[in-house]
């Protein structure tokens, strides 16, 4: 089995992650709590160490600004619902995942409106287009850091700077970048960054986080027990507990801690370069195959992630995905990838594309095998 | 180390749970998805098998009515925010956890009001008191199945039947009962049941669920990608996907599946009886110790769970908890247990109590050791 579905969730995880989860569960799997017994303290220490490691990884000075969530979707829901009030307007892009577009669609019932800025055919959104869509009541700009369909990296620096100058909030969906591309929040003009722990960060499912810029106070999404200030009738104000009600996924966070150690060991630049090299080789190989259409940026390697969408003329994406899995043992994802507007943008709606997405656990041989497989399939289906 | 903090999270977990998590992560840790590759299908099958097993365990005929959440707090937030609209009134009890009381407090800003019915000094809430608190605009009654402070089991059958006859919704917080006491939803008049997977169910942290009675449609808490009907701008209507946006904690659910198998192997009645026997022995032993006050029901063993709150006269609960941990290696939880109203009810606010909570992994010897430790501490602190 060759696994090229890392944009859905990375697999395998580093051995350290398996070990980290197992060791925590077996040895100290208690519920974190201040002033509790030693196992509870050990669990609390693990959670805070993981928060520190994640903050450091992202260039965040104060770890309290990193709030744990169960996935990127929860982080996006918290970020979006947490800042918007009736009458607000949002600008976003056609390359967003349903985890952005559906919350916005949903919030229309609360008198919140939004404008979707169309990307070009390669999935790129011009900053000027975003700027032109801003209205007098615009409060928030939401942009994916990179498309989960085309891998296109968005101009978040330009858009973020422009937003900051105008006092607009800027929320970035880092689902496809955190762990794959360098993300240094000490340099980026970003107010909110949502991301999962289980994709390029190589942690377990059930983990994710929202970075909240210093000074920004959101309405919490979940309210309840926080383990701090239990006597208060209302939700505590203190970061990060204000946004972390209920028992955290400590099991998953132990795995995420191990994953962050693994990242540090390999180094972000080595990880980025490896995935980029595999992606370029794959695109180059596929470009030679007649009747294969590759979507997204093809020339400028630095401006895309390790996500490649393609189709073979005359084959439905579902069929192609099925053949790759059944005949070649290659795991990819076919369809709309929870991003229907992105497929409308690149002209692949409603059937979608077949998406290949790479991780550091992939290698050149696997990429070449996939290119050969696509060549065979293209020849056969065209014959 | 003797672990008596199972009401926070159960520990240890069955060996099968460790194995289940590990095997899933290593072998098939893909992201579930319909029509995906074989690993995605395997992950999807695991999720649905776990849902089926959980539904069967609870006497729920249609597994789609069981919605996975990341913990009981998320399930409660979904249940509470999902049914209430401005103008609604809620009746609840003074024994509720902050995961119920804080959402209600929070929703006041949306024009939702609530009445807290006081329990008696043993933590029991008389059904008539609940009934008397109902107003013309009451939509929902929320009651914990058993207190996380006193272990008191509440009259959910009586209250639920009364509520059903009057067309009121009834939400039960099963955080302290599901997995410990038999819960058969085919017999119980319950519309919504929220519970964690990591307490008496013995599954990993990061798991929980909300049972939603057939025909009841809630506003979702999280909206986003569901893997189904990706082309829709709005959230799909289909159960359970309407309420399950984003990547599920598959790692945790694999462990929960193993935990449910373990429950089936042992049998619910054997589990209940074991915990009840340990609890009774502990209460009996502690009753002999001068200067120890035990809270909650003492006589009627069937009407309490394996949660015992106590204090030693002249000792702060935090001190007692610290001594038990440091000197005797006994892990308990001291303080307010995220339930300040419950402590006001039983007269232990603001210092709280020391809470012992048992699981099937505890035994008589451990209970006796704890009783002896308490005796020693009581003697020394009184001398």
XYZ file of C-alpha atoms in Angstrom:
766
model
C 0.000 0.000 0.000
C 1.314 3.409 -1.030
C -0.409 6.108 1.014
C -0.909 9.424 -0.798
C -3.823 10.762 1.257
C -1.812 12.829 3.723
C -3.960 15.930 3.158
C -6.850 14.010 4.795
C -4.704 12.680 7.615
C -1.054 11.769 7.602
C -0.184 8.099 7.788
C 1.921 6.511 9.022
C 2.799 8.615 12.043
C 6.356 8.612 13.430
C 7.080 5.627 15.674
C 7.569 8.178 18.478
C 3.917 9.179 18.179
C 2.678 5.619 18.624
C 4.988 5.260 21.597
C 3.990 8.615 23.056
C 0.297 7.750 22.969
C 0.841 4.304 24.393
C 3.187 5.407 27.167
C 0.887 8.194 28.284
C -2.206 5.999 28.319
C -0.487 3.240 30.243
C 1.528 5.265 32.677
C -0.148 8.546 33.465
C -3.481 8.662 31.733
C -5.162 10.779 34.387
C -7.279 13.882 33.946
C -5.187 17.055 34.228
C -5.981 19.235 37.193
C -4.270 21.852 39.248
C -3.374 20.812 42.728
C -4.446 17.286 42.006
C -2.610 14.057 42.688
C 0.665 13.251 40.985
C -0.866 11.538 37.946
C -3.169 14.518 37.378
C -0.201 16.834 37.718
C 1.790 14.724 35.297
C -1.057 14.890 32.787
C -1.354 18.654 33.303
C 2.399 19.046 32.809
C 2.256 17.054 29.566
C -0.551 19.273 28.237
C 1.363 22.457 29.072
C 4.633 21.112 27.657
C 2.826 20.270 24.446
C 1.358 23.773 24.367
C 4.823 25.251 24.902
C 6.322 23.067 22.184
C 3.565 24.008 19.755
C 3.902 27.700 20.573
C 7.658 27.553 20.050
C 7.162 25.669 16.791
C 4.925 28.504 15.541
C 6.999 31.390 16.867
C 4.406 32.276 19.506
C 6.006 33.865 22.555
C 3.158 33.320 25.016
C 1.981 29.715 24.891
C -1.385 30.681 26.417
C -2.406 32.017 23.035
C -2.473 28.506 21.661
C -5.838 26.904 22.420
C -6.292 23.177 21.917
C -9.282 21.948 19.942
C -10.295 18.514 18.705
C -9.555 19.339 15.057
C -9.171 22.277 12.658
C -12.935 22.426 12.120
C -13.550 23.154 15.787
C -10.758 25.750 15.692
C -12.345 27.422 12.647
C -15.824 27.365 14.197
C -14.394 28.928 17.346
C -12.487 31.575 15.415
C -15.383 32.461 13.109
C -18.275 32.350 15.587
C -16.083 33.811 18.295
C -15.520 37.178 16.624
C -18.619 37.782 14.490
C -21.767 39.551 15.636
C -24.965 40.365 13.719
C -24.329 42.955 11.024
C -20.742 41.903 10.385
C -19.444 41.112 6.928
C -16.701 38.629 6.012
C -14.520 38.341 2.936
C -13.279 34.903 2.011
C -12.183 32.971 -1.068
C -13.551 30.334 -3.386
C -10.715 27.998 -2.378
C -11.947 27.524 1.173
C -12.921 24.214 2.690
C -16.484 23.607 3.860
C -15.153 24.086 7.395
C -14.997 27.805 6.521
C -17.802 28.147 3.981
C -20.433 26.244 5.965
C -20.000 28.231 9.178
C -20.369 31.412 7.097
C -23.414 30.055 5.307
C -24.868 29.049 8.657
C -24.266 32.454 10.257
C -26.406 34.188 7.667
C -29.338 33.363 9.948
C -27.722 35.616 12.550
C -27.500 38.531 10.134
C -23.888 37.964 9.143
C -23.045 38.299 5.460
C -20.032 37.309 3.395
C -18.444 37.680 -0.006
C -16.576 34.869 -1.724
C -13.708 36.140 -3.859
C -13.032 33.904 -6.842
C -9.559 32.462 -7.336
C -7.997 32.166 -10.775
C -7.910 28.851 -12.628
C -4.783 27.789 -10.741
C -6.491 28.406 -7.413
C -4.638 31.634 -6.647
C -6.449 34.588 -5.100
C -5.095 37.993 -5.993
C -4.781 40.248 -2.900
C -6.384 43.154 -4.756
C -9.523 41.121 -5.310
C -9.795 40.533 -1.571
C -9.238 44.206 -0.878
C -11.900 45.208 -3.403
C -14.456 42.957 -1.717
C -14.138 44.692 1.650
C -17.172 46.727 2.677
C -17.748 49.269 5.425
C -19.086 46.534 7.735
C -16.354 43.985 6.992
C -14.813 42.718 10.210
C -12.975 39.597 9.152
C -11.006 38.187 6.230
C -10.675 34.420 6.071
C -8.182 32.781 3.779
C -6.750 29.320 3.553
C -2.965 29.265 3.724
C -2.978 26.684 0.938
C -5.775 24.999 -0.965
C -6.560 21.401 -0.058
C -7.523 20.810 -3.706
C -4.750 22.437 -5.746
C -2.034 23.001 -3.140
C -1.894 26.667 -4.161
C -0.269 28.807 -1.477
C -2.161 32.036 -0.870
C -0.721 35.537 -0.409
C -1.392 35.609 3.337
C 1.414 38.069 4.075
C 0.089 40.695 1.670
C -3.546 40.217 2.643
C -2.700 40.102 6.343
C -0.658 43.302 6.216
C -3.353 45.114 4.337
C -5.982 43.850 6.807
C -3.921 44.905 9.788
C -3.440 48.414 8.425
C -7.200 48.748 8.130
C -8.017 47.213 11.499
C -9.643 44.129 9.982
C -9.225 40.727 11.590
C -7.426 38.071 9.587
C -8.120 34.365 10.118
C -5.933 31.851 8.316
C -6.869 28.207 7.780
C -3.577 26.384 8.213
C -5.004 22.896 7.711
C -2.765 22.221 4.718
C 0.385 24.023 5.783
C 1.210 23.848 9.507
C 3.915 21.206 9.735
C 4.659 21.259 6.014
C 5.629 24.878 5.365
C 7.402 27.136 7.849
C 4.810 29.157 9.771
C 6.345 31.835 11.977
C 3.608 33.770 13.721
C 6.104 36.247 15.142
C 6.500 37.473 11.551
C 3.082 36.854 10.045
C 0.263 39.434 10.259
C -2.261 36.846 11.396
C -4.846 37.283 14.171
C -6.200 33.756 14.203
C -4.636 30.572 12.830
C -6.602 27.309 12.859
C -4.911 23.996 12.189
C -5.120 20.258 12.877
C -2.559 18.176 14.736
C -3.101 15.067 12.631
C -2.106 16.236 9.155
C 1.379 17.575 8.360
C 2.167 17.887 12.071
C 2.029 14.057 12.093
C 0.129 13.855 15.405
C -2.923 11.722 16.194
C -6.489 12.451 15.126
C -8.550 14.294 17.720
C -6.004 17.117 17.981
C -5.957 20.657 16.639
C -5.481 24.212 17.804
C -6.415 27.830 17.341
C -3.795 30.533 17.750
C -5.432 33.699 19.094
C -3.437 36.912 18.794
C -2.640 38.694 22.050
C -5.446 40.998 23.127
C -8.148 39.403 21.027
C -11.049 38.084 23.112
C -13.491 35.648 21.510
C -16.827 34.268 22.555
C -16.132 30.667 23.501
C -17.667 27.856 21.454
C -17.791 25.326 24.287
C -18.487 26.446 27.818
C -18.299 24.286 30.905
C -15.807 22.928 33.373
C -12.301 24.273 32.942
C -10.579 23.005 36.080
C -9.850 26.638 36.990
C -12.061 29.100 38.837
C -14.723 26.426 39.314
C -16.655 28.725 41.622
C -17.541 31.155 38.803
C -21.021 30.907 37.325
C -19.692 32.188 34.021
C -16.844 31.018 31.833
C -13.408 32.090 33.183
C -11.629 34.844 31.255
C -8.189 33.323 31.648
C -6.379 32.140 28.528
C -6.329 29.399 27.317
C -8.895 27.858 29.710
C -11.651 30.198 28.560
C -11.764 28.183 25.332
C -10.921 24.694 26.633
C -13.949 23.325 28.468
C -14.235 19.654 29.296
C -11.646 16.931 29.403
C -8.981 17.493 26.772
C -7.862 14.704 24.472
C -4.783 14.077 26.594
C -4.099 10.813 24.769
C -3.913 12.679 21.485
C -1.908 15.549 22.954
C 0.713 13.114 24.238
C 1.044 11.916 20.654
C 1.191 15.494 19.386
C 4.023 16.243 21.776
C 5.973 13.324 20.343
C 5.171 14.535 16.826
C 6.534 17.996 17.617
C 9.743 16.427 18.912
C 9.975 14.487 15.676
C 9.547 17.697 13.668
C 12.287 19.352 15.635
C 14.573 16.384 15.026
C 14.033 16.479 11.267
C 13.836 20.257 10.940
C 11.092 22.176 9.153
C 13.244 23.090 6.163
C 14.216 19.460 5.544
C 10.555 18.419 5.796
C 9.420 21.172 3.414
C 12.199 20.387 0.935
C 11.476 16.645 0.966
C 7.769 17.054 0.298
C 8.458 19.709 -2.310
C 10.938 17.442 -4.129
C 8.449 14.555 -4.186
C 5.699 16.873 -5.398
C 7.825 18.314 -8.194
C 8.913 14.891 -9.359
C 5.302 13.726 -9.380
C 4.106 16.766 -11.331
C 6.970 16.467 -13.775
C 6.258 12.775 -14.312
C 2.542 13.331 -14.779
C 3.096 16.218 -17.186
C 4.575 13.729 -19.665
C 1.444 11.574 -19.704
C -0.974 12.369 -22.498
C -4.590 12.897 -21.383
C -3.633 13.763 -17.804
C -4.674 17.211 -16.600
C -2.922 18.576 -13.515
C -4.630 21.414 -11.655
C -3.049 24.168 -9.644
C 0.349 25.830 -10.055
C 2.786 23.757 -12.090
C 5.778 26.005 -12.647
C 6.543 27.801 -9.384
C 7.397 24.954 -7.048
C 7.748 27.127 -3.962
C 4.192 28.299 -4.191
C 2.416 25.030 -3.722
C 2.197 22.351 -1.071
C 2.421 18.612 -1.516
C -1.140 18.354 -2.791
C -1.709 17.557 -6.466
C -5.134 17.249 -8.074
C -5.440 15.637 -11.482
C -7.814 13.898 -13.844
C -7.420 11.502 -16.737
C -9.537 12.409 -19.712
C -12.496 10.069 -20.093
C -12.244 8.638 -16.583
C -14.416 9.672 -13.685
C -12.276 10.652 -10.655
C -14.047 8.007 -8.554
C -13.157 5.361 -11.121
C -9.560 6.477 -11.256
C -9.307 6.473 -7.466
C -10.843 3.017 -7.374
C -8.415 1.607 -9.959
C -5.407 3.123 -8.184
C -6.523 1.531 -4.927
C -7.690 -1.829 -6.211
C -5.155 -2.545 -8.936
C -2.084 -0.622 -7.773
C -2.539 -0.375 -4.022
C -2.218 3.416 -4.160
C -4.387 5.356 -1.699
C -5.600 8.732 -2.984
C -8.775 10.738 -2.477
C -11.286 11.294 -5.290
C -14.165 13.757 -5.389
C -14.772 17.251 -4.095
C -12.518 17.140 -0.995
C -15.127 19.108 1.005
C -14.344 22.163 -1.142
C -17.047 22.460 -3.833
C -16.305 26.120 -4.631
C -12.657 25.276 -5.275
C -13.712 22.689 -7.834
C -16.072 25.186 -9.453
C -13.125 27.587 -9.644
C -10.803 25.153 -11.415
C -13.591 23.723 -13.587
C -13.827 20.260 -12.063
C -17.253 20.485 -10.444
C -19.216 18.278 -9.766
C -17.099 15.168 -10.370
C -14.005 16.635 -8.718
C -10.465 15.385 -9.109
C -8.158 12.690 -7.851
C -5.915 14.138 -5.186
C -2.404 12.926 -4.364
C -0.893 14.331 -1.162
C 2.558 13.571 0.156
C 4.323 13.372 3.489
C 7.884 12.868 4.681
C 7.171 9.155 4.871
C 6.775 8.966 1.118
C 9.738 8.456 -1.198
C 10.807 8.778 -4.814
C 10.149 5.161 -5.626
C 6.534 5.473 -4.511
C 6.123 8.615 -6.595
C 7.566 6.898 -9.658
C 5.294 3.897 -9.115
C 2.300 6.231 -9.069
C 3.417 8.001 -12.255
C 3.833 4.643 -13.988
C 0.441 3.525 -12.777
C -1.179 6.690 -14.119
C 0.603 6.180 -17.430
C -0.747 2.634 -17.724
C -4.251 3.661 -16.781
C -4.196 6.590 -19.204
C -3.012 4.319 -22.024
C -5.603 1.661 -21.305
C -8.500 4.032 -20.912
C -7.551 5.799 -24.112
C -7.161 2.603 -26.158
C -0.234 4.235 43.423
C -3.885 3.574 44.187
C -6.051 5.412 41.686
C -9.416 6.606 43.028
C -10.055 9.420 40.553
C -12.156 7.477 38.085
C -14.911 10.115 38.071
C -12.406 12.461 36.385
C -11.171 9.842 33.971
C -10.856 6.113 34.446
C -7.379 4.695 34.763
C -6.038 2.236 33.957
C -7.928 1.339 30.822
C -8.349 -2.305 29.808
C -5.321 -3.725 27.999
C -7.613 -4.172 24.986
C -8.050 -0.388 24.810
C -4.299 0.259 24.657
C -4.023 -2.416 21.989
C -7.019 -1.117 20.057
C -5.595 2.395 19.877
C -2.167 1.182 18.923
C -3.333 -1.277 16.288
C -5.598 1.255 14.634
C -2.938 3.967 14.546
C -0.313 1.647 13.136
C -2.373 -0.335 10.693
C -5.246 1.721 9.368
C -4.999 5.229 10.713
C -6.545 6.876 7.688
C -9.304 9.458 7.558
C -12.720 7.862 7.118
C -14.442 8.613 3.865
C -17.063 7.078 1.691
C -15.833 5.637 -1.550
C -12.280 6.270 -0.525
C -9.346 3.916 -0.646
C -9.254 0.769 1.464
C -7.644 2.371 4.516
C -10.255 5.138 4.504
C -12.966 2.506 4.181
C -11.450 0.526 7.024
C -11.415 3.638 9.210
C -15.008 4.441 8.233
C -16.047 0.868 9.034
C -14.395 1.094 12.457
C -16.260 4.316 13.231
C -19.601 2.822 12.217
C -18.948 -0.431 14.102
C -18.152 1.595 17.203
C -21.355 3.567 16.723
C -23.320 0.318 16.361
C -21.694 -1.156 19.452
C -22.413 1.961 21.476
C -26.013 2.093 20.261
C -26.515 -1.561 21.162
C -24.932 -0.977 24.550
C -27.465 1.791 25.240
C -30.498 0.034 23.800
C -30.706 2.410 20.842
C -32.196 0.719 17.796
C -30.965 3.133 15.150
C -27.244 3.782 15.582
C -27.505 7.039 13.608
C -28.992 8.632 16.700
C -25.667 8.349 18.460
C -23.473 11.335 17.564
C -19.791 11.266 18.443
C -18.304 14.269 20.245
C -14.904 14.888 21.776
C -16.202 14.699 25.345
C -19.381 15.045 27.415
C -18.974 18.824 27.553
C -19.229 19.108 23.787
C -22.234 16.758 23.855
C -23.924 18.923 26.505
C -23.154 22.148 24.637
C -24.606 20.607 21.473
C -27.703 19.355 23.280
C -28.337 22.597 25.153
C -27.515 25.142 22.435
C -29.029 22.877 19.801
C -32.592 23.027 21.125
C -32.902 26.400 22.842
C -34.019 29.631 21.195
C -34.499 33.094 22.676
C -37.399 33.193 25.103
C -37.012 29.587 26.217
C -36.782 28.597 29.856
C -34.893 25.643 31.330
C -35.267 23.808 34.617
C -32.160 22.190 36.042
C -30.744 21.187 39.423
C -28.175 22.398 41.894
C -26.224 19.157 41.457
C -25.224 19.888 37.881
C -21.665 20.161 36.655
C -20.383 23.442 35.220
C -20.720 21.791 31.808
C -24.478 22.293 32.259
C -24.615 25.403 34.433
C -22.121 27.474 32.454
C -23.838 26.964 29.080
C -27.108 28.033 30.734
C -25.470 31.034 32.357
C -23.919 31.928 29.021
C -27.187 31.640 27.098
C -28.810 34.306 29.243
C -27.301 36.812 26.794
C -29.506 35.249 24.115
C -32.642 35.744 26.171
C -32.771 32.232 27.584
C -33.604 31.887 31.276
C -33.326 29.030 33.730
C -34.285 27.908 37.205
C -31.990 25.861 39.422
C -33.911 23.473 41.668
C -32.107 22.822 44.940
C -31.299 19.269 45.938
C -31.602 18.097 49.540
C -28.547 17.754 51.753
C -27.797 14.295 50.321
C -27.817 15.655 46.805
C -31.206 14.234 45.854
C -33.657 16.262 43.809
C -37.306 15.560 44.434
C -39.271 15.212 41.125
C -42.060 17.431 42.469
C -39.602 20.291 42.923
C -38.614 20.017 39.278
C -42.237 19.926 38.227
C -43.045 22.990 40.330
C -40.271 24.963 38.681
C -41.684 24.518 35.194
C -43.089 27.691 33.620
C -45.237 28.308 30.562
C -42.106 28.943 28.459
C -40.111 25.980 29.766
C -38.795 23.898 26.886
C -36.138 21.759 28.476
C -35.363 19.953 31.734
C -31.723 19.082 32.358
C -30.725 16.657 35.066
C -27.586 14.765 35.816
C -28.116 11.025 36.048
C -25.863 10.995 39.105
C -23.949 13.704 40.912
C -20.204 13.833 40.337
C -19.823 15.114 43.924
C -22.073 12.873 46.014
C -22.807 9.981 43.655
C -26.519 10.517 44.248
C -28.623 8.905 41.522
C -31.423 11.179 40.358
C -35.057 10.232 39.619
C -34.632 10.468 35.850
C -37.431 7.992 35.105
C -40.042 9.968 37.039
C -38.880 13.350 35.774
C -38.542 12.068 32.219
C -42.009 10.548 32.160
C -43.549 13.687 33.563
C -41.655 15.792 31.007
C -42.718 13.572 28.132
C -46.381 13.779 29.106
C -46.131 17.557 28.990
C -44.150 17.737 25.759
C -41.031 19.055 27.469
C -37.596 17.951 26.314
C -35.466 16.021 28.794
C -31.662 16.093 28.614
C -29.710 13.795 30.918
C -26.040 14.240 31.765
C -24.750 10.684 31.888
C -21.141 11.633 32.658
C -21.136 9.679 35.906
C -23.309 6.725 34.943
C -22.886 5.460 31.388
C -20.705 2.377 31.726
C -21.249 2.083 35.459
C -25.027 1.747 35.790
C -27.276 0.047 33.254
C -28.666 2.662 30.867
C -31.310 1.294 28.515
C -32.611 4.064 26.295
C -35.304 1.810 24.859
C -36.926 2.028 28.297
C -35.909 5.473 29.519
C -37.967 8.590 28.734
C -34.911 10.563 27.654
C -34.659 12.841 24.610
C -30.967 13.647 24.853
C -28.222 11.813 26.724
C -24.708 13.259 26.879
C -21.779 11.179 28.094
C -18.015 10.757 27.835
C -16.215 7.696 26.505
C -13.278 8.018 28.897
C -14.928 7.620 32.303
C -16.880 4.490 33.254
C -16.950 3.341 29.629
C -13.163 2.913 30.038
C -12.323 4.340 26.614
C -9.647 6.936 25.771
C -9.917 10.677 26.390
C -11.128 12.667 23.406
C -14.279 10.558 23.070
C -17.884 11.200 23.991
C -21.349 11.115 22.470
C -24.800 12.611 22.408
C -27.836 10.392 21.947
C -30.555 12.307 20.093
C -34.054 10.855 20.213
C -35.613 9.964 16.858
C -37.314 12.943 15.245
C -35.516 15.602 17.245
C -33.547 18.018 15.047
C -30.922 20.233 16.676
C -28.941 23.190 15.479
C -25.411 21.858 15.025
C -22.617 23.186 17.217
C -19.836 22.621 14.704
C -20.476 23.063 11.009
C -18.074 22.198 8.252
C -16.891 19.272 6.199
C -18.811 16.065 6.800
C -17.505 13.832 4.043
C -21.097 13.529 2.797
C -22.990 15.863 0.463
C -19.891 18.025 0.036
C -21.613 20.003 -2.712
C -24.133 21.550 -0.286
C -23.480 25.109 0.862
C -25.265 24.378 4.127
C -24.809 21.645 6.680
C -26.277 18.275 5.576
C -29.470 17.157 7.319
C -28.458 13.503 7.456
C -27.916 11.917 10.853
C -25.361 11.601 12.387
C -23.199 13.615 9.948
C -25.171 16.819 10.547
C -23.483 16.997 13.954
C -20.072 15.505 13.152
C -18.066 18.061 11.198
C -14.338 17.706 10.782
C -12.063 14.738 11.266
C -13.301 12.501 14.064
C -10.960 11.265 16.755
C -10.633 7.902 15.049
C -7.722 6.962 17.287
C -9.912 7.432 20.344
C -12.912 5.716 18.762
C -10.813 2.627 18.031
C -10.045 2.545 21.750
C -13.706 3.087 22.610
C -14.658 0.151 20.434
C -12.244 -2.037 22.387
C -13.666 -0.661 25.635
C -17.197 -1.587 24.581
C -16.034 -5.110 23.806
C -14.499 -5.252 27.254
C -17.778 -4.120 28.816
C -19.651 -6.793 26.951
C -17.171 -9.415 28.136
C -17.542 -8.427 31.787
C -21.253 -7.614 31.639
C -22.884 -4.442 32.924
C -24.414 -6.080 35.991
C -21.058 -7.478 37.111
C -19.433 -4.077 36.622
C -22.190 -2.291 38.544
C -22.102 -4.840 41.356
C -18.314 -4.684 41.696
C -18.193 -0.912 41.934
C -21.168 -0.891 44.279
C -19.512 -3.438 46.571
C -16.284 -1.417 46.728
C -18.254 1.746 47.389
C -20.290 0.203 50.183
C -17.210 -1.224 51.830
C -15.497 2.134 51.654
C -18.485 4.000 53.095
C -18.892 1.419 55.833
C -15.221 1.633 56.734
C -15.200 5.414 56.760
C -18.370 5.583 58.862
C -16.387 4.045 61.724
C -13.791 6.812 61.694
C -14.460 9.650 64.139
C -14.293 13.132 62.622
C -14.935 11.902 59.073
C -18.028 13.299 57.358
C -19.345 11.421 54.346
C -21.667 13.298 52.008
C -24.429 11.909 49.837
C -26.657 8.880 50.393
C -25.255 6.434 52.915
C -28.038 3.901 53.456
C -29.558 3.069 50.092
C -26.658 1.501 48.240
C -28.527 1.139 44.970
C -29.128 4.829 44.707
C -25.565 6.020 44.442
C -22.647 5.501 42.113
C -19.039 4.770 43.008
C -18.350 8.375 43.937
C -17.837 9.261 47.616
C -17.142 12.767 48.891
C -15.853 13.211 52.418
C -14.001 15.570 54.718
C -11.986 15.173 57.897
C -12.855 17.735 60.523
C -10.121 20.327 60.875
C -8.408 19.460 57.597
C -8.787 21.411 54.403
C -9.784 19.086 51.517
C -6.715 20.194 49.569
C -4.485 19.243 52.494
C -6.174 15.885 52.865
C -5.835 15.204 49.151
C -2.185 16.189 49.294
C -1.451 13.875 52.264
C -3.250 10.959 50.630
C -1.194 11.436 47.475
C 2.193 12.230 49.023
C 2.215 9.948 52.047
C -0.046 7.085 50.996
C 0.131 7.144 47.192
C -3.636 7.401 46.932
C -4.946 9.540 44.057
C -8.194 11.367 44.812
C -9.614 14.730 43.764
C -10.036 17.594 46.235
C -11.999 20.797 45.752
C -15.205 21.753 43.982
C -15.145 19.178 41.164
C -16.455 21.791 38.712
C -19.793 21.726 40.564
C -19.925 24.729 42.904
C -23.717 24.638 43.328
C -23.536 21.013 44.434
C -21.087 21.962 47.164
C -23.329 24.836 48.226
C -26.159 22.322 48.424
C -24.349 19.896 50.706
C -22.694 22.670 52.729
C -19.110 22.210 51.607
C -18.617 25.418 49.646
C -16.068 26.944 49.037
C -13.427 24.480 50.214
C -15.183 21.475 48.717
C -14.568 17.847 49.589
C -12.158 15.034 48.899
C -13.682 12.729 46.325
C -12.961 9.021 45.999
C -14.259 7.373 42.828
C -13.943 3.710 41.959
C -13.704 1.557 38.863
C -13.658 -2.154 38.108
C -9.871 -2.033 38.270
C -9.988 -1.230 41.968
C -10.192 -3.941 44.598
C -11.048 -4.528 48.261
C -7.445 -4.316 49.407
C -7.089 -0.848 47.913
C -10.319 0.257 49.563
C -9.161 -1.056 52.926
C -5.809 0.667 52.511
C -7.617 3.940 51.910
C -9.846 3.480 54.952
C -6.780 2.760 57.105
C -5.030 5.807 55.706
C -8.007 8.013 56.507
C -8.113 6.582 60.020
C -4.452 7.416 60.569
C -4.826 10.894 59.161
C -7.942 11.562 61.246
C -6.174 10.385 64.400
C -3.086 12.455 63.727
C -4.913 15.602 62.780
C -7.118 15.291 65.830
C -4.224 14.661 68.251
